[in-house]
Coordinates of N, CA, C and O in Angstrom, one line a residue:
M1 N -16.3 -12.2 13.4 CA -14.9 -12.1 13.2 C -14.6 -11.5 11.8 O -13.8 -10.6 11.7
I2 N -15.4 -11.9 10.8 CA -15.2 -11.4 9.5 C -15.6 -9.9 9.4 O -14.9 -9.1 8.8
K3 N -16.6 -9.6 10.1 CA -17.0 -8.2 10.1 C -15.9 -7.3 10.7 O -15.7 -6.2 10.2
K4 N -15.3 -7.8 11.8 CA -14.2 -7.0 12.4 C -13.1 -6.8 11.4 O -12.5 -5.7 11.3
H5 N -12.7 -7.8 10.7 CA -11.6 -7.7 9.7 C -12.0 -6.8 8.5 O -11.2 -6.0 8.1
T6 N -13.2 -6.9 8.1 CA -13.7 -6.0 7.1 C -13.7 -4.6 7.5 O -13.3 -3.7 6.7
L7 N -14.2 -4.3 8.7 CA -14.2 -2.9 9.2 C -12.7 -2.4 9.3 O -12.5 -1.2 9.0
T8 N -11.8 -3.2 9.8 CA -10.4 -2.8 9.9 C -9.9 -2.5 8.6 O -9.2 -1.5 8.4
A9 N -10.1 -3.4 7.6 CA -9.6 -3.1 6.2 C -10.2 -1.8 5.6 O -9.4 -1.0 5.0
L10 N -11.5 -1.6 5.8 CA -12.1 -0.4 5.3 C -11.5 0.9 6.0 O -11.2 1.9 5.4
A11 N -11.2 0.8 7.3 CA -10.6 1.9 8.0 C -9.2 2.2 7.5 O -8.8 3.3 7.3
L12 N -8.5 1.1 7.3 CA -7.1 1.3 6.8 C -7.1 1.9 5.4 O -6.3 2.8 5.0
M13 N -8.0 1.4 4.5 CA -8.1 2.0 3.2 C -8.5 3.4 3.2 O -8.0 4.2 2.4
T14 N -9.4 3.8 4.1 CA -9.8 5.2 4.2 C -8.7 6.0 4.7 O -8.4 7.1 4.1
A15 N -8.0 5.6 5.7 CA -6.8 6.3 6.2 C -5.7 6.4 5.2 O -5.1 7.5 5.0
S16 N -5.5 5.4 4.5 CA -4.4 5.4 3.5 C -4.8 6.4 2.3 O -4.0 7.1 1.8
G17 N -6.1 6.4 2.0 CA -6.5 7.3 0.9 C -6.4 8.7 1.3 O -5.9 9.6 0.6
L18 N -6.7 9.0 2.6 CA -6.6 10.4 3.1 C -5.1 10.8 3.2 O -4.8 11.9 2.8
A19 N -4.3 9.9 3.6 CA -2.8 10.3 3.8 C -2.2 10.5 2.4 O -1.5 11.5 2.2
W20 N -2.5 9.7 1.5 CA -1.9 9.9 0.1 C -2.5 11.1 -0.6 O -1.9 11.7 -1.4
A21 N -3.8 11.3 -0.3 CA -4.5 12.4 -1.0 C -3.8 13.8 -0.6 O -3.6 14.6 -1.5
G22 N -3.3 13.9 0.6 CA -2.6 15.1 1.0 C -1.3 15.2 0.4 O -0.8 16.3 0.2
S23 N -0.7 14.1 0.0 CA 0.7 14.1 -0.6 C 0.6 14.2 -2.1 O 1.7 14.3 -2.7
G24 N -0.5 14.1 -2.7 CA -0.7 14.2 -4.1 C -0.4 12.8 -4.8 O -0.5 12.7 -6.0
A25 N -0.2 11.8 -4.0 CA 0.0 10.4 -4.5 C -1.3 9.7 -4.7 O -2.3 10.1 -4.1
A26 N -1.3 8.6 -5.5 CA -2.5 7.9 -5.7 C -2.9 7.1 -4.4 O -2.1 6.6 -3.7
S27 N -4.2 7.0 -4.2 CA -4.7 6.3 -3.0 C -4.8 4.8 -3.3 O -4.7 4.4 -4.5
F28 N -5.1 4.0 -2.3 CA -5.3 2.6 -2.4 C -6.4 2.3 -3.4 O -6.3 1.5 -4.3
Q29 N -7.5 3.1 -3.2 CA -8.7 2.9 -4.1 C -8.3 3.2 -5.6 O -8.8 2.6 -6.5
D30 N -7.5 4.3 -5.8 CA -7.1 4.6 -7.1 C -6.3 3.5 -7.8 O -6.5 3.3 -9.0
L31 N -5.4 2.9 -7.0 CA -4.5 1.9 -7.6 C -5.2 0.6 -7.7 O -4.9 -0.2 -8.6
D32 N -6.2 0.2 -6.9 CA -6.9 -1.1 -6.9 C -7.9 -1.0 -8.0 O -9.1 -0.9 -7.7
S33 N -7.5 -1.0 -9.2 CA -8.4 -0.8 -10.4 C -9.5 -1.9 -10.5 O -10.6 -1.6 -11.0
N34 N -9.3 -3.1 -10.1 CA -10.3 -4.1 -10.2 C -11.1 -4.3 -8.9 O -12.0 -5.2 -8.8
R35 N -10.9 -3.5 -7.9 CA -11.6 -3.4 -6.7 C -11.7 -4.7 -5.9 O -12.7 -5.1 -5.3
E36 N -10.6 -5.5 -5.9 CA -10.6 -6.7 -5.2 C -9.9 -6.6 -3.8 O -9.8 -7.6 -3.1
G37 N -9.6 -5.4 -3.4 CA -9.0 -5.2 -2.1 C -7.5 -5.4 -2.0 O -7.0 -5.5 -0.9
Q38 N -6.9 -5.5 -3.1 CA -5.4 -5.7 -3.2 C -4.8 -5.0 -4.4 O -5.5 -4.8 -5.4
I39 N -3.6 -4.6 -4.3 CA -2.9 -4.0 -5.4 C -1.8 -4.9 -5.9 O -0.9 -5.4 -5.1
T40 N -1.9 -5.3 -7.1 CA -0.9 -6.2 -7.8 C 0.3 -5.3 -8.3 O 0.1 -4.1 -8.3
L41 N 1.3 -5.9 -8.6 CA 2.5 -5.2 -9.2 C 2.1 -4.5 -10.5 O 2.5 -3.3 -10.7
D42 N 1.2 -5.1 -11.3 CA 0.8 -4.4 -12.5 C 0.0 -3.2 -12.2 O 0.1 -2.1 -12.8
E43 N -0.9 -3.2 -11.1 CA -1.6 -2.0 -10.7 C -0.7 -1.0 -10.1 O -0.9 0.2 -10.3
A44 N 0.3 -1.4 -9.4 CA 1.3 -0.5 -8.7 C 2.1 0.3 -9.8 O 2.6 1.4 -9.4
K45 N 2.1 -0.2 -11.0 CA 2.9 0.5 -12.0 C 2.3 1.9 -12.3 O 3.0 2.7 -12.9
K46 N 1.1 2.2 -11.9 CA 0.5 3.5 -12.1 C 1.2 4.5 -11.2 O 1.1 5.7 -11.5
S47 N 1.9 4.1 -10.2 CA 2.6 5.0 -9.3 C 4.1 4.6 -9.3 O 4.4 3.6 -8.7
P48 N 5.0 5.4 -9.9 CA 6.4 5.0 -9.9 C 7.0 4.8 -8.5 O 7.8 3.9 -8.3
D49 N 6.5 5.6 -7.6 CA 7.0 5.5 -6.2 C 6.6 4.2 -5.6 O 7.4 3.5 -5.0
L50 N 5.3 3.8 -5.7 CA 4.9 2.5 -5.2 C 5.5 1.4 -5.9 O 5.9 0.4 -5.3
K51 N 5.7 1.5 -7.2 CA 6.3 0.4 -8.0 C 7.7 0.1 -7.4 O 8.2 -1.0 -7.2
A52 N 8.5 1.2 -7.1 CA 9.8 1.1 -6.6 C 9.9 0.4 -5.2 O 10.9 -0.2 -4.9
K53 N 8.8 0.6 -4.5 CA 8.8 0.1 -3.1 C 8.0 -1.2 -2.9 O 7.8 -1.7 -1.8
F54 N 7.4 -1.7 -4.0 CA 6.5 -2.7 -4.0 C 7.0 -4.0 -3.2 O 6.4 -4.5 -2.3
T55 N 8.2 -4.5 -3.6 CA 8.7 -5.7 -3.0 C 9.0 -5.5 -1.5 O 8.7 -6.4 -0.7
Q56 N 9.4 -4.3 -1.1 CA 9.7 -4.0 0.3 C 8.3 -4.0 1.0 O 8.3 -4.5 2.2
A57 N 7.3 -3.4 0.4 CA 6.0 -3.3 1.1 C 5.3 -4.6 1.2 O 4.4 -4.7 2.1
D58 N 5.5 -5.5 0.3 CA 4.8 -6.8 0.3 C 5.3 -7.7 1.4 O 6.1 -8.6 1.2
A59 N 4.9 -7.4 2.6 CA 5.4 -8.1 3.8 C 5.2 -9.6 3.8 O 6.1 -10.3 4.3
N60 N 4.1 -10.1 3.3 CA 3.9 -11.5 3.3 C 4.3 -12.2 2.0 O 4.1 -13.4 1.9
K61 N 4.9 -11.4 1.1 CA 5.5 -11.9 -0.1 C 4.5 -12.7 -1.0 O 4.9 -13.7 -1.6
D62 N 3.3 -12.3 -1.0 CA 2.3 -12.9 -1.9 C 2.1 -12.3 -3.2 O 1.2 -12.7 -4.0
G63 N 2.9 -11.3 -3.5 CA 2.8 -10.6 -4.8 C 1.7 -9.6 -4.9 O 1.5 -9.0 -6.0
K64 N 1.1 -9.2 -3.8 CA 0.0 -8.2 -3.7 C 0.1 -7.4 -2.5 O 0.7 -7.9 -1.5
L65 N -0.4 -6.2 -2.5 CA -0.4 -5.4 -1.3 C -1.8 -5.3 -0.8 O -2.7 -4.9 -1.6
D66 N -2.1 -5.6 0.4 CA -3.4 -5.4 1.0 C -3.4 -4.1 1.6 O -2.4 -3.3 1.6
A67 N -4.5 -3.7 2.2 CA -4.7 -2.4 2.8 C -3.7 -2.1 3.9 O -3.1 -1.0 4.0
A68 N -3.4 -3.1 4.7 CA -2.5 -3.0 5.8 C -1.1 -2.8 5.4 O -0.4 -1.9 5.9
E69 N -0.7 -3.5 4.3 CA 0.7 -3.4 3.8 C 0.8 -2.0 3.2 O 1.9 -1.3 3.3
F70 N -0.2 -1.5 2.5 CA -0.2 -0.2 1.8 C -0.1 0.9 2.9 O 0.7 1.8 2.8
A71 N -0.9 0.7 3.9 CA -0.9 1.7 5.0 C 0.5 1.8 5.7 O 0.9 2.8 6.1
A72 N 1.0 0.6 5.9 CA 2.4 0.5 6.6 C 3.4 1.2 5.8 O 4.3 1.9 6.3
L73 N 3.3 1.1 4.5 CA 4.3 1.7 3.6 C 4.2 3.3 3.7 O 5.1 4.0 3.7
E74 N 2.9 3.7 3.8 CA 2.7 5.2 3.8 C 3.2 5.8 5.1 O 3.6 6.9 5.2
T75 N 3.1 5.0 6.2 CA 3.5 5.6 7.5 C 5.0 5.3 7.8 O 5.5 5.8 8.8
A76 N 5.6 4.5 7.0 CA 7.1 4.2 7.2 C 7.9 5.5 7.1 O 7.7 6.3 6.2
Q77 N 8.8 5.7 8.0 CA 9.7 6.8 8.0 C 10.7 6.6 6.9 O 11.3 5.5 6.9
P78 N 11.0 7.6 6.1 CA 12.1 7.4 5.1 C 13.4 7.3 5.8 O 13.6 8.0 6.9
T79 N 14.2 6.5 5.3 CA 15.5 6.3 6.0 C 16.5 7.4 5.5 O 16.5 7.7 4.3
A80 N 17.2 8.0 6.4 CA 18.1 9.1 6.1 C 19.3 8.5 5.5 O 19.8 7.4 5.9
P81 N 19.9 9.1 4.5 CA 21.1 8.6 3.9 C 22.2 8.6 4.9 O 22.3 9.5 5.8
Q82 N 23.0 7.6 4.9 CA 24.1 7.4 5.8 C 25.3 8.2 5.3 O 25.6 8.2 4.1
P83 N 26.0 9.0 6.2 CA 27.2 9.7 5.7 C 28.3 8.8 5.2 O 28.5 7.7 5.7
M84 N 29.0 9.2 4.2 CA 30.1 8.4 3.7 C 31.2 8.5 4.6 O 31.5 9.5 5.3
K85 N 31.9 7.3 4.8 CA 33.1 7.3 5.7 C 34.3 7.2 4.9 O 34.4 6.8 3.8

């Protein structure tokens, strides 16, 4: 069971790294400076875009982004501005 979760996390980190590499943004591995498999708010400060979206991306509200939360943020569609009424 642990191997399955480890492999899933590695796959997500790889995918997230590739997605952000193409956009010029920092990858999960770049931001996870202590290599613990999570990005803290302090580590997220290296990316102004991630810092701005950190609270929204922290789905389980533990104060850290894991690979799945980071990947979900990358694949989220930007919301279109609503027309003024």
